[in-house]
């Protein structure tokens, strides 16, 4: 019988993350200063391309390496969950050409990178709305999810066709239907039980919300989950970002005092 590669005693052995090309190592911080869940608004691809006289799509292509590097860096520093905003429910407003490119691009990246992610022990999870999402992308997302479902090192939420308001609306509709079917009592609904109606009920609350490109807004990303997130906006365009950008944001996060309403 052929022994399965990367399995030891029936358990999967994860490949360690690849160090950054400069050899730089993560900042020394206490475990409690490391955010468990980091939300990434990967913004600035178009501006990056424009600065170089390239088509906007070249910026999206260049951004692939940034996310990959951040996954390695997140594992190195001990982040448990990363949520990457890859396509918002509002991004359908872009030109048909750019929408087509982004759909095809997301599909290809998932196909090309899923084995590397699997070897690292990354659990890929799709977070978003099914309606309107291209079936080829959905298929690829589900395959990557299936392949990596037992992994434990890091959860990578691929937020494709995601919008915070869409998520709340879809939850409201599902709750109303369950109430009509007498499956739930409206008065006994709690924050915890509402959570079960979100796209990914297992998702942790966001600790650190990081946006590149200098824009200071959430653009409808993880609004429920980020209610108490620390916001960090960095002046770097997404294709220029890498694990060092993530670590810098974590150092800023480590300096913050989180109160959660307490005095
Ligand atoms: C982010 O970069 C990528 C997606 C929204 C898919 P943009 O395409 O928004 O780049 P800018 O903001 O125009 O520079
Ligand atoms: C947010 O960026 C969405 C993603 C990164 C996928 P946008 O570039 O779409 O957001 P706005 O339009 O500047 O708010
Ligand atoms: Mg943008």
PDB file of C-alpha atoms and ligand atoms in Angstrom:
ATOM      1  CA  UNK A   1       0.000   0.000   0.000  1.00  0.00           C
ATOM      2  CA  UNK A   2       1.267   3.442  -0.866  1.00  0.00           C
ATOM      3  CA  UNK A   3       1.800   5.539   2.217  1.00  0.00           C
ATOM      4  CA  UNK A   4       0.130   8.910   1.924  1.00  0.00           C
ATOM      5  CA  UNK A   5       2.565  11.805   1.793  1.00  0.00           C
ATOM      6  CA  UNK A   6       2.456  14.176   4.749  1.00  0.00           C
ATOM      7  CA  UNK A   7       0.575  11.733   6.969  1.00  0.00           C
ATOM      8  CA  UNK A   8       2.201  10.357  10.084  1.00  0.00           C
ATOM      9  CA  UNK A   9       0.394   7.717  12.084  1.00  0.00           C
ATOM     10  CA  UNK A  10      -2.844   8.677  10.404  1.00  0.00           C
ATOM     11  CA  UNK A  11      -2.471  12.305  11.383  1.00  0.00           C
ATOM     12  CA  UNK A  12      -1.594  14.974   8.907  1.00  0.00           C
ATOM     13  CA  UNK A  13       1.801  16.564   9.367  1.00  0.00           C
ATOM     14  CA  UNK A  14       1.803  20.203   8.449  1.00  0.00           C
ATOM     15  CA  UNK A  15       4.610  21.818   6.478  1.00  0.00           C
ATOM     16  CA  UNK A  16       6.039  24.760   8.411  1.00  0.00           C
ATOM     17  CA  UNK A  17       5.538  28.206   6.865  1.00  0.00           C
ATOM     18  CA  UNK A  18       8.264  29.405   4.516  1.00  0.00           C
ATOM     19  CA  UNK A  19      10.322  32.246   5.995  1.00  0.00           C
ATOM     20  CA  UNK A  20      10.122  35.654   4.352  1.00  0.00           C
ATOM     21  CA  UNK A  21      12.715  36.157   1.588  1.00  0.00           C
ATOM     22  CA  UNK A  22      14.592  38.708   3.744  1.00  0.00           C
ATOM     23  CA  UNK A  23      14.792  36.261   6.644  1.00  0.00           C
ATOM     24  CA  UNK A  24      12.893  38.652   8.902  1.00  0.00           C
ATOM     25  CA  UNK A  25      11.181  36.996  11.867  1.00  0.00           C
ATOM     26  CA  UNK A  26       7.970  38.018  13.672  1.00  0.00           C
ATOM     27  CA  UNK A  27       8.139  40.623  16.450  1.00  0.00           C
ATOM     28  CA  UNK A  28       8.455  39.176  19.961  1.00  0.00           C
ATOM     29  CA  UNK A  29       5.093  39.590  21.620  1.00  0.00           C
ATOM     30  CA  UNK A  30       3.207  37.805  24.397  1.00  0.00           C
ATOM     31  CA  UNK A  31       0.654  35.287  23.193  1.00  0.00           C
ATOM     32  CA  UNK A  32      -2.146  37.470  24.596  1.00  0.00           C
ATOM     33  CA  UNK A  33      -0.995  40.386  22.431  1.00  0.00           C
ATOM     34  CA  UNK A  34      -1.536  38.380  19.272  1.00  0.00           C
ATOM     35  CA  UNK A  35      -4.988  38.761  17.683  1.00  0.00           C
ATOM     36  CA  UNK A  36      -6.758  35.455  17.126  1.00  0.00           C
ATOM     37  CA  UNK A  37      -8.759  36.708  14.178  1.00  0.00           C
ATOM     38  CA  UNK A  38      -7.530  39.280  11.652  1.00  0.00           C
ATOM     39  CA  UNK A  39      -9.850  40.696   8.978  1.00  0.00           C
ATOM     40  CA  UNK A  40      -8.073  41.894   5.842  1.00  0.00           C
ATOM     41  CA  UNK A  41      -9.515  44.463   3.455  1.00  0.00           C
ATOM     42  CA  UNK A  42      -7.169  43.937   0.552  1.00  0.00           C
ATOM     43  CA  UNK A  43      -7.495  47.352  -1.050  1.00  0.00           C
ATOM     44  CA  UNK A  44      -5.437  49.436  -3.479  1.00  0.00           C
ATOM     45  CA  UNK A  45      -4.823  47.066  -6.382  1.00  0.00           C
ATOM     46  CA  UNK A  46      -6.202  49.484  -8.961  1.00  0.00           C
ATOM     47  CA  UNK A  47      -4.106  52.392  -7.702  1.00  0.00           C
ATOM     48  CA  UNK A  48      -0.996  50.218  -7.618  1.00  0.00           C
ATOM     49  CA  UNK A  49      -1.542  49.314 -11.285  1.00  0.00           C
ATOM     50  CA  UNK A  50      -2.356  52.884 -12.273  1.00  0.00           C
ATOM     51  CA  UNK A  51       0.903  54.140 -10.763  1.00  0.00           C
ATOM     52  CA  UNK A  52       2.697  51.761 -13.113  1.00  0.00           C
ATOM     53  CA  UNK A  53       0.638  52.543 -16.179  1.00  0.00           C
ATOM     54  CA  UNK A  54      -0.875  49.048 -16.078  1.00  0.00           C
ATOM     55  CA  UNK A  55      -4.437  47.782 -16.332  1.00  0.00           C
ATOM     56  CA  UNK A  56      -6.300  47.477 -13.001  1.00  0.00           C
ATOM     57  CA  UNK A  57      -6.294  43.702 -13.452  1.00  0.00           C
ATOM     58  CA  UNK A  58      -2.496  43.653 -13.174  1.00  0.00           C
ATOM     59  CA  UNK A  59      -2.957  45.028  -9.659  1.00  0.00           C
ATOM     60  CA  UNK A  60      -5.261  42.171  -8.721  1.00  0.00           C
ATOM     61  CA  UNK A  61      -2.741  39.694 -10.098  1.00  0.00           C
ATOM     62  CA  UNK A  62       0.063  41.258  -8.093  1.00  0.00           C
ATOM     63  CA  UNK A  63      -2.065  41.074  -4.948  1.00  0.00           C
ATOM     64  CA  UNK A  64      -2.137  37.284  -4.928  1.00  0.00           C
ATOM     65  CA  UNK A  65       1.406  37.073  -3.557  1.00  0.00           C
ATOM     66  CA  UNK A  66       0.540  39.517  -0.756  1.00  0.00           C
ATOM     67  CA  UNK A  67      -2.191  37.280   0.610  1.00  0.00           C
ATOM     68  CA  UNK A  68      -0.051  34.177   0.274  1.00  0.00           C
ATOM     69  CA  UNK A  69       2.805  35.800   2.142  1.00  0.00           C
ATOM     70  CA  UNK A  70       0.421  36.969   4.865  1.00  0.00           C
ATOM     71  CA  UNK A  71      -0.866  33.438   5.362  1.00  0.00           C
ATOM     72  CA  UNK A  72       2.693  32.239   6.001  1.00  0.00           C
ATOM     73  CA  UNK A  73       3.347  35.208   8.294  1.00  0.00           C
ATOM     74  CA  UNK A  74       0.082  34.718  10.169  1.00  0.00           C
ATOM     75  CA  UNK A  75       1.064  31.133  10.963  1.00  0.00           C
ATOM     76  CA  UNK A  76       4.544  32.248  12.023  1.00  0.00           C
ATOM     77  CA  UNK A  77       3.224  34.775  14.528  1.00  0.00           C
ATOM     78  CA  UNK A  78       0.358  32.615  15.812  1.00  0.00           C
ATOM     79  CA  UNK A  79      -2.798  34.146  14.315  1.00  0.00           C
ATOM     80  CA  UNK A  80      -5.562  31.525  14.260  1.00  0.00           C
ATOM     81  CA  UNK A  81      -7.987  32.961  11.724  1.00  0.00           C
ATOM     82  CA  UNK A  82      -7.678  35.276   8.722  1.00  0.00           C
ATOM     83  CA  UNK A  83     -10.611  36.672   6.763  1.00  0.00           C
ATOM     84  CA  UNK A  84      -9.747  37.960   3.316  1.00  0.00           C
ATOM     85  CA  UNK A  85     -12.186  40.302   1.565  1.00  0.00           C
ATOM     86  CA  UNK A  86     -11.814  39.137  -2.019  1.00  0.00           C
ATOM     87  CA  UNK A  87     -15.065  40.336  -3.600  1.00  0.00           C
ATOM     88  CA  UNK A  88     -17.829  42.369  -1.998  1.00  0.00           C
ATOM     89  CA  UNK A  89     -21.540  42.357  -2.791  1.00  0.00           C
ATOM     90  CA  UNK A  90     -20.933  45.953  -3.936  1.00  0.00           C
ATOM     91  CA  UNK A  91     -18.127  44.980  -6.335  1.00  0.00           C
ATOM     92  CA  UNK A  92     -20.780  43.887  -8.884  1.00  0.00           C
ATOM     93  CA  UNK A  93     -21.007  47.610  -9.625  1.00  0.00           C
ATOM     94  CA  UNK A  94     -17.653  47.476 -11.399  1.00  0.00           C
ATOM     95  CA  UNK A  95     -17.339  47.118 -15.158  1.00  0.00           C
ATOM     96  CA  UNK A  96     -18.427  43.747 -16.577  1.00  0.00           C
ATOM     97  CA  UNK A  97     -14.827  43.192 -17.697  1.00  0.00           C
ATOM     98  CA  UNK A  98     -13.416  43.705 -14.212  1.00  0.00           C
ATOM     99  CA  UNK A  99     -16.138  41.557 -12.613  1.00  0.00           C
ATOM    100  CA  UNK A 100     -15.411  38.785 -15.091  1.00  0.00           C
ATOM    101  CA  UNK A 101     -11.708  39.072 -14.418  1.00  0.00           C
ATOM    102  CA  UNK A 102     -12.181  38.934 -10.644  1.00  0.00           C
ATOM    103  CA  UNK A 103     -14.471  35.898 -10.794  1.00  0.00           C
ATOM    104  CA  UNK A 104     -12.068  34.008 -13.050  1.00  0.00           C
ATOM    105  CA  UNK A 105      -9.078  35.144 -11.001  1.00  0.00           C
ATOM    106  CA  UNK A 106     -10.556  33.965  -7.705  1.00  0.00           C
ATOM    107  CA  UNK A 107     -11.367  30.614  -9.249  1.00  0.00           C
ATOM    108  CA  UNK A 108      -7.832  30.169 -10.551  1.00  0.00           C
ATOM    109  CA  UNK A 109      -6.111  31.277  -7.358  1.00  0.00           C
ATOM    110  CA  UNK A 110      -8.129  28.783  -5.336  1.00  0.00           C
ATOM    111  CA  UNK A 111      -7.312  25.989  -7.753  1.00  0.00           C
ATOM    112  CA  UNK A 112      -3.628  26.876  -7.901  1.00  0.00           C
ATOM    113  CA  UNK A 113      -3.070  27.433  -4.185  1.00  0.00           C
ATOM    114  CA  UNK A 114      -5.285  24.926  -2.434  1.00  0.00           C
ATOM    115  CA  UNK A 115      -2.615  22.210  -2.190  1.00  0.00           C
ATOM    116  CA  UNK A 116      -0.069  24.616  -0.722  1.00  0.00           C
ATOM    117  CA  UNK A 117      -2.701  25.781   1.771  1.00  0.00           C
ATOM    118  CA  UNK A 118      -3.584  22.198   2.603  1.00  0.00           C
ATOM    119  CA  UNK A 119       0.077  21.293   3.207  1.00  0.00           C
ATOM    120  CA  UNK A 120       0.401  24.232   5.600  1.00  0.00           C
ATOM    121  CA  UNK A 121      -2.613  22.985   7.566  1.00  0.00           C
ATOM    122  CA  UNK A 122      -4.838  25.865   6.478  1.00  0.00           C
ATOM    123  CA  UNK A 123      -8.582  25.338   6.584  1.00  0.00           C
ATOM    124  CA  UNK A 124     -10.176  27.288   3.734  1.00  0.00           C
ATOM    125  CA  UNK A 125     -13.738  28.379   4.311  1.00  0.00           C
ATOM    126  CA  UNK A 126     -15.966  30.289   1.934  1.00  0.00           C
ATOM    127  CA  UNK A 127     -17.932  33.111   3.535  1.00  0.00           C
ATOM    128  CA  UNK A 128     -20.496  34.902   1.411  1.00  0.00           C
ATOM    129  CA  UNK A 129     -23.809  34.896  -0.407  1.00  0.00           C
ATOM    130  CA  UNK A 130     -24.613  32.219  -2.951  1.00  0.00           C
ATOM    131  CA  UNK A 131     -26.998  34.299  -5.046  1.00  0.00           C
ATOM    132  CA  UNK A 132     -25.254  35.761  -8.092  1.00  0.00           C
ATOM    133  CA  UNK A 133     -21.864  34.171  -7.375  1.00  0.00           C
ATOM    134  CA  UNK A 134     -20.519  32.478 -10.484  1.00  0.00           C
ATOM    135  CA  UNK A 135     -21.008  28.722 -10.277  1.00  0.00           C
ATOM    136  CA  UNK A 136     -17.398  27.966 -11.296  1.00  0.00           C
ATOM    137  CA  UNK A 137     -16.115  30.037  -8.378  1.00  0.00           C
ATOM    138  CA  UNK A 138     -18.552  28.466  -5.956  1.00  0.00           C
ATOM    139  CA  UNK A 139     -17.517  25.006  -7.090  1.00  0.00           C
ATOM    140  CA  UNK A 140     -13.846  25.815  -6.559  1.00  0.00           C
ATOM    141  CA  UNK A 141     -14.553  27.306  -3.137  1.00  0.00           C
ATOM    142  CA  UNK A 142     -16.472  24.211  -2.078  1.00  0.00           C
ATOM    143  CA  UNK A 143     -13.735  21.900  -3.327  1.00  0.00           C
ATOM    144  CA  UNK A 144     -11.056  23.819  -1.447  1.00  0.00           C
ATOM    145  CA  UNK A 145     -13.274  23.758   1.639  1.00  0.00           C
ATOM    146  CA  UNK A 146     -13.765  20.005   1.395  1.00  0.00           C
ATOM    147  CA  UNK A 147     -10.061  19.330   0.808  1.00  0.00           C
ATOM    148  CA  UNK A 148      -8.955  21.372   3.816  1.00  0.00           C
ATOM    149  CA  UNK A 149     -11.839  20.796   6.233  1.00  0.00           C
ATOM    150  CA  UNK A 150      -9.859  18.892   8.865  1.00  0.00           C
ATOM    151  CA  UNK A 151      -6.957  21.344   9.026  1.00  0.00           C
ATOM    152  CA  UNK A 152      -6.256  23.115  12.277  1.00  0.00           C
ATOM    153  CA  UNK A 153      -3.269  25.455  11.927  1.00  0.00           C
ATOM    154  CA  UNK A 154      -5.105  28.480  10.539  1.00  0.00           C
ATOM    155  CA  UNK A 155      -8.584  29.146   9.206  1.00  0.00           C
ATOM    156  CA  UNK A 156      -8.641  31.247   6.063  1.00  0.00           C
ATOM    157  CA  UNK A 157     -12.065  32.683   5.400  1.00  0.00           C
ATOM    158  CA  UNK A 158     -12.312  33.539   1.719  1.00  0.00           C
ATOM    159  CA  UNK A 159     -14.966  36.237   1.631  1.00  0.00           C
ATOM    160  CA  UNK A 160     -16.247  36.109  -1.929  1.00  0.00           C
ATOM    161  CA  UNK A 161     -19.543  37.825  -2.720  1.00  0.00           C
ATOM    162  CA  UNK A 162     -19.615  38.907   0.907  1.00  0.00           C
ATOM    163  CA  UNK A 163     -21.365  41.959   2.345  1.00  0.00           C
ATOM    164  CA  UNK A 164     -22.112  42.680   5.991  1.00  0.00           C
ATOM    165  CA  UNK A 165     -25.590  44.021   5.245  1.00  0.00           C
ATOM    166  CA  UNK A 166     -26.349  41.115   2.909  1.00  0.00           C
ATOM    167  CA  UNK A 167     -25.330  38.764   5.723  1.00  0.00           C
ATOM    168  CA  UNK A 168     -27.618  40.502   8.233  1.00  0.00           C
ATOM    169  CA  UNK A 169     -30.473  40.573   5.732  1.00  0.00           C
ATOM    170  CA  UNK A 170     -30.084  36.880   4.879  1.00  0.00           C
ATOM    171  CA  UNK A 171     -30.021  36.101   8.597  1.00  0.00           C
ATOM    172  CA  UNK A 172     -33.178  38.185   9.184  1.00  0.00           C
ATOM    173  CA  UNK A 173     -35.022  36.345   6.410  1.00  0.00           C
ATOM    174  CA  UNK A 174     -33.967  32.936   7.724  1.00  0.00           C
ATOM    175  CA  UNK A 175     -34.979  33.882  11.272  1.00  0.00           C
ATOM    176  CA  UNK A 176     -38.383  35.134  10.104  1.00  0.00           C
ATOM    177  CA  UNK A 177     -38.973  31.873   8.223  1.00  0.00           C
ATOM    178  CA  UNK A 178     -38.010  29.790  11.255  1.00  0.00           C
ATOM    179  CA  UNK A 179     -40.312  31.882  13.422  1.00  0.00           C
ATOM    180  CA  UNK A 180     -43.218  31.272  11.031  1.00  0.00           C
ATOM    181  CA  UNK A 181     -42.473  27.553  11.155  1.00  0.00           C
ATOM    182  CA  UNK A 182     -42.453  27.840  14.976  1.00  0.00           C
ATOM    183  CA  UNK A 183     -38.875  26.561  15.040  1.00  0.00           C
ATOM    184  CA  UNK A 184     -37.834  29.520  17.163  1.00  0.00           C
ATOM    185  CA  UNK A 185     -39.575  31.898  19.533  1.00  0.00           C
ATOM    186  CA  UNK A 186     -38.789  35.522  18.567  1.00  0.00           C
ATOM    187  CA  UNK A 187     -38.541  36.597  22.207  1.00  0.00           C
ATOM    188  CA  UNK A 188     -35.934  34.020  23.048  1.00  0.00           C
ATOM    189  CA  UNK A 189     -33.565  35.023  20.235  1.00  0.00           C
ATOM    190  CA  UNK A 190     -30.200  36.086  21.638  1.00  0.00           C
ATOM    191  CA  UNK A 191     -26.949  37.423  20.213  1.00  0.00           C
ATOM    192  CA  UNK A 192     -25.599  33.914  20.494  1.00  0.00           C
ATOM    193  CA  UNK A 193     -28.503  32.278  18.691  1.00  0.00           C
ATOM    194  CA  UNK A 194     -28.538  34.989  16.021  1.00  0.00           C
ATOM    195  CA  UNK A 195     -24.943  34.089  15.355  1.00  0.00           C
ATOM    196  CA  UNK A 196     -26.099  30.692  14.099  1.00  0.00           C
ATOM    197  CA  UNK A 197     -27.816  32.388  11.167  1.00  0.00           C
ATOM    198  CA  UNK A 198     -24.660  34.064   9.892  1.00  0.00           C
ATOM    199  CA  UNK A 199     -22.693  32.686   6.943  1.00  0.00           C
ATOM    200  CA  UNK A 200     -20.004  31.181   9.178  1.00  0.00           C
ATOM    201  CA  UNK A 201     -21.337  30.657  12.711  1.00  0.00           C
ATOM    202  CA  UNK A 202     -17.993  29.210  13.829  1.00  0.00           C
ATOM    203  CA  UNK A 203     -16.177  32.438  13.010  1.00  0.00           C
ATOM    204  CA  UNK A 204     -14.498  34.143  15.959  1.00  0.00           C
ATOM    205  CA  UNK A 205     -15.111  37.813  16.641  1.00  0.00           C
ATOM    206  CA  UNK A 206     -12.610  39.928  14.728  1.00  0.00           C
ATOM    207  CA  UNK A 207      -9.794  41.191  16.951  1.00  0.00           C
ATOM    208  CA  UNK A 208      -7.850  43.202  14.388  1.00  0.00           C
ATOM    209  CA  UNK A 209      -9.409  44.811  11.323  1.00  0.00           C
ATOM    210  CA  UNK A 210      -6.680  45.748   8.860  1.00  0.00           C
ATOM    211  CA  UNK A 211      -7.209  47.730   5.693  1.00  0.00           C
ATOM    212  CA  UNK A 212      -4.523  48.613   3.197  1.00  0.00           C
ATOM    213  CA  UNK A 213      -4.448  51.553   0.753  1.00  0.00           C
ATOM    214  CA  UNK A 214      -5.016  54.335   3.276  1.00  0.00           C
ATOM    215  CA  UNK A 215      -8.822  54.341   2.967  1.00  0.00           C
ATOM    216  CA  UNK A 216     -10.416  54.521   6.389  1.00  0.00           C
ATOM    217  CA  UNK A 217     -13.709  52.694   6.064  1.00  0.00           C
ATOM    218  CA  UNK A 218     -15.025  49.186   6.515  1.00  0.00           C
ATOM    219  CA  UNK A 219     -16.823  48.947   3.137  1.00  0.00           C
ATOM    220  CA  UNK A 220     -19.392  46.580   4.605  1.00  0.00           C
ATOM    221  CA  UNK A 221     -16.933  43.928   5.820  1.00  0.00           C
ATOM    222  CA  UNK A 222     -17.824  41.721   8.800  1.00  0.00           C
ATOM    223  CA  UNK A 223     -19.887  44.382  10.575  1.00  0.00           C
ATOM    224  CA  UNK A 224     -21.412  42.102  13.200  1.00  0.00           C
ATOM    225  CA  UNK A 225     -18.143  40.265  13.894  1.00  0.00           C
ATOM    226  CA  UNK A 226     -16.058  43.460  14.044  1.00  0.00           C
ATOM    227  CA  UNK A 227     -18.203  45.295  16.598  1.00  0.00           C
ATOM    228  CA  UNK A 228     -15.233  45.379  18.995  1.00  0.00           C
ATOM    229  CA  UNK A 229     -12.348  44.977  16.573  1.00  0.00           C
ATOM    230  CA  UNK A 230      -9.331  47.261  16.719  1.00  0.00           C
ATOM    231  CA  UNK A 231      -9.124  49.180  13.453  1.00  0.00           C
ATOM    232  CA  UNK A 232      -5.746  49.641  11.767  1.00  0.00           C
ATOM    233  CA  UNK A 233      -5.458  51.480   8.464  1.00  0.00           C
ATOM    234  CA  UNK A 234      -2.083  51.339   6.770  1.00  0.00           C
ATOM    235  CA  UNK A 235      -0.858  53.483   3.941  1.00  0.00           C
ATOM    236  CA  UNK A 236       0.366  50.676   1.746  1.00  0.00           C
ATOM    237  CA  UNK A 237      -1.259  49.477  -1.466  1.00  0.00           C
ATOM    238  CA  UNK A 238      -2.285  45.823  -1.276  1.00  0.00           C
ATOM    239  CA  UNK A 239       0.228  44.507  -3.863  1.00  0.00           C
ATOM    240  CA  UNK A 240       3.039  46.124  -1.827  1.00  0.00           C
ATOM    241  CA  UNK A 241       1.823  44.505   1.399  1.00  0.00           C
ATOM    242  CA  UNK A 242       3.217  41.266   2.817  1.00  0.00           C
ATOM    243  CA  UNK A 243       3.633  39.536   6.177  1.00  0.00           C
ATOM    244  CA  UNK A 244       5.629  42.519   7.464  1.00  0.00           C
ATOM    245  CA  UNK A 245       2.543  44.685   6.955  1.00  0.00           C
ATOM    246  CA  UNK A 246       0.525  42.211   9.018  1.00  0.00           C
ATOM    247  CA  UNK A 247       3.152  42.126  11.756  1.00  0.00           C
ATOM    248  CA  UNK A 248       3.313  45.926  11.852  1.00  0.00           C
ATOM    249  CA  UNK A 249      -0.467  46.047  12.298  1.00  0.00           C
ATOM    250  CA  UNK A 250      -0.181  43.453  15.072  1.00  0.00           C
ATOM    251  CA  UNK A 251       2.427  45.577  16.848  1.00  0.00           C
ATOM    252  CA  UNK A 252       0.008  48.524  16.709  1.00  0.00           C
ATOM    253  CA  UNK A 253      -2.754  46.221  17.981  1.00  0.00           C
ATOM    254  CA  UNK A 254      -0.561  45.051  20.852  1.00  0.00           C
ATOM    255  CA  UNK A 255      -0.289  48.668  22.070  1.00  0.00           C
ATOM    256  CA  UNK A 256      -4.054  49.168  22.170  1.00  0.00           C
ATOM    257  CA  UNK A 257      -6.117  48.859  25.312  1.00  0.00           C
ATOM    258  CA  UNK A 258      -9.262  46.848  24.682  1.00  0.00           C
ATOM    259  CA  UNK A 259     -12.030  47.647  27.143  1.00  0.00           C
ATOM    260  CA  UNK A 260     -15.211  46.077  25.764  1.00  0.00           C
ATOM    261  CA  UNK A 261     -17.287  48.680  27.563  1.00  0.00           C
ATOM    262  CA  UNK A 262     -15.706  48.097  30.954  1.00  0.00           C
ATOM    263  CA  UNK A 263     -14.331  51.000  32.972  1.00  0.00           C
TER     264      UNK A 263
HETATM  265  C1  LIG B   1      -9.092  45.842  -4.065  1.00  0.00           C
HETATM  266  O1  LIG B   1      -8.435  46.730  -4.897  1.00  0.00           O
HETATM  267  C2  LIG B   1      -9.501  44.591  -4.769  1.00  0.00           C
HETATM  268  C3  LIG B   1     -10.948  44.403  -4.866  1.00  0.00           C
HETATM  269  C4  LIG B   1     -11.877  45.224  -4.453  1.00  0.00           C
HETATM  270  C5  LIG B   1     -11.387  43.169  -5.483  1.00  0.00           C
HETATM  271  P1  LIG B   1      -9.240  47.796  -5.733  1.00  0.00           P
HETATM  272  O2  LIG B   1      -9.566  47.209  -7.053  1.00  0.00           O
HETATM  273  O3  LIG B   1     -10.395  48.306  -4.976  1.00  0.00           O
HETATM  274  O4  LIG B   1      -8.145  48.933  -5.914  1.00  0.00           O
HETATM  275  P2  LIG B   1      -8.363  50.500  -5.809  1.00  0.00           P
HETATM  276  O5  LIG B   1      -9.064  50.774  -4.530  1.00  0.00           O
HETATM  277  O6  LIG B   1      -9.184  50.875  -6.998  1.00  0.00           O
HETATM  278  O7  LIG B   1      -6.991  51.069  -5.835  1.00  0.00           O
HETATM  279  C1  LIG B   2     -13.459  46.676  -0.455  1.00  0.00           C
HETATM  280  O1  LIG B   2     -12.741  47.455  -1.326  1.00  0.00           O
HETATM  281  C2  LIG B   2     -13.759  45.335  -1.061  1.00  0.00           C
HETATM  282  C3  LIG B   2     -12.629  44.436  -1.221  1.00  0.00           C
HETATM  283  C4  LIG B   2     -11.414  44.658  -0.860  1.00  0.00           C
HETATM  284  C5  LIG B   2     -12.956  43.173  -1.838  1.00  0.00           C
HETATM  285  P1  LIG B   2     -13.456  48.457  -2.350  1.00  0.00           P
HETATM  286  O2  LIG B   2     -12.355  49.124  -3.090  1.00  0.00           O
HETATM  287  O3  LIG B   2     -14.468  47.746  -3.144  1.00  0.00           O
HETATM  288  O4  LIG B   2     -14.200  49.449  -1.373  1.00  0.00           O
HETATM  289  P2  LIG B   2     -14.626  50.971  -1.593  1.00  0.00           P
HETATM  290  O5  LIG B   2     -15.444  51.015  -2.858  1.00  0.00           O
HETATM  291  O6  LIG B   2     -13.386  51.780  -1.723  1.00  0.00           O
HETATM  292  O7  LIG B   2     -15.397  51.332  -0.369  1.00  0.00           O
HETATM  293 MG1  LIG B   3     -10.629  49.817  -3.660  1.00  0.00          MG
END
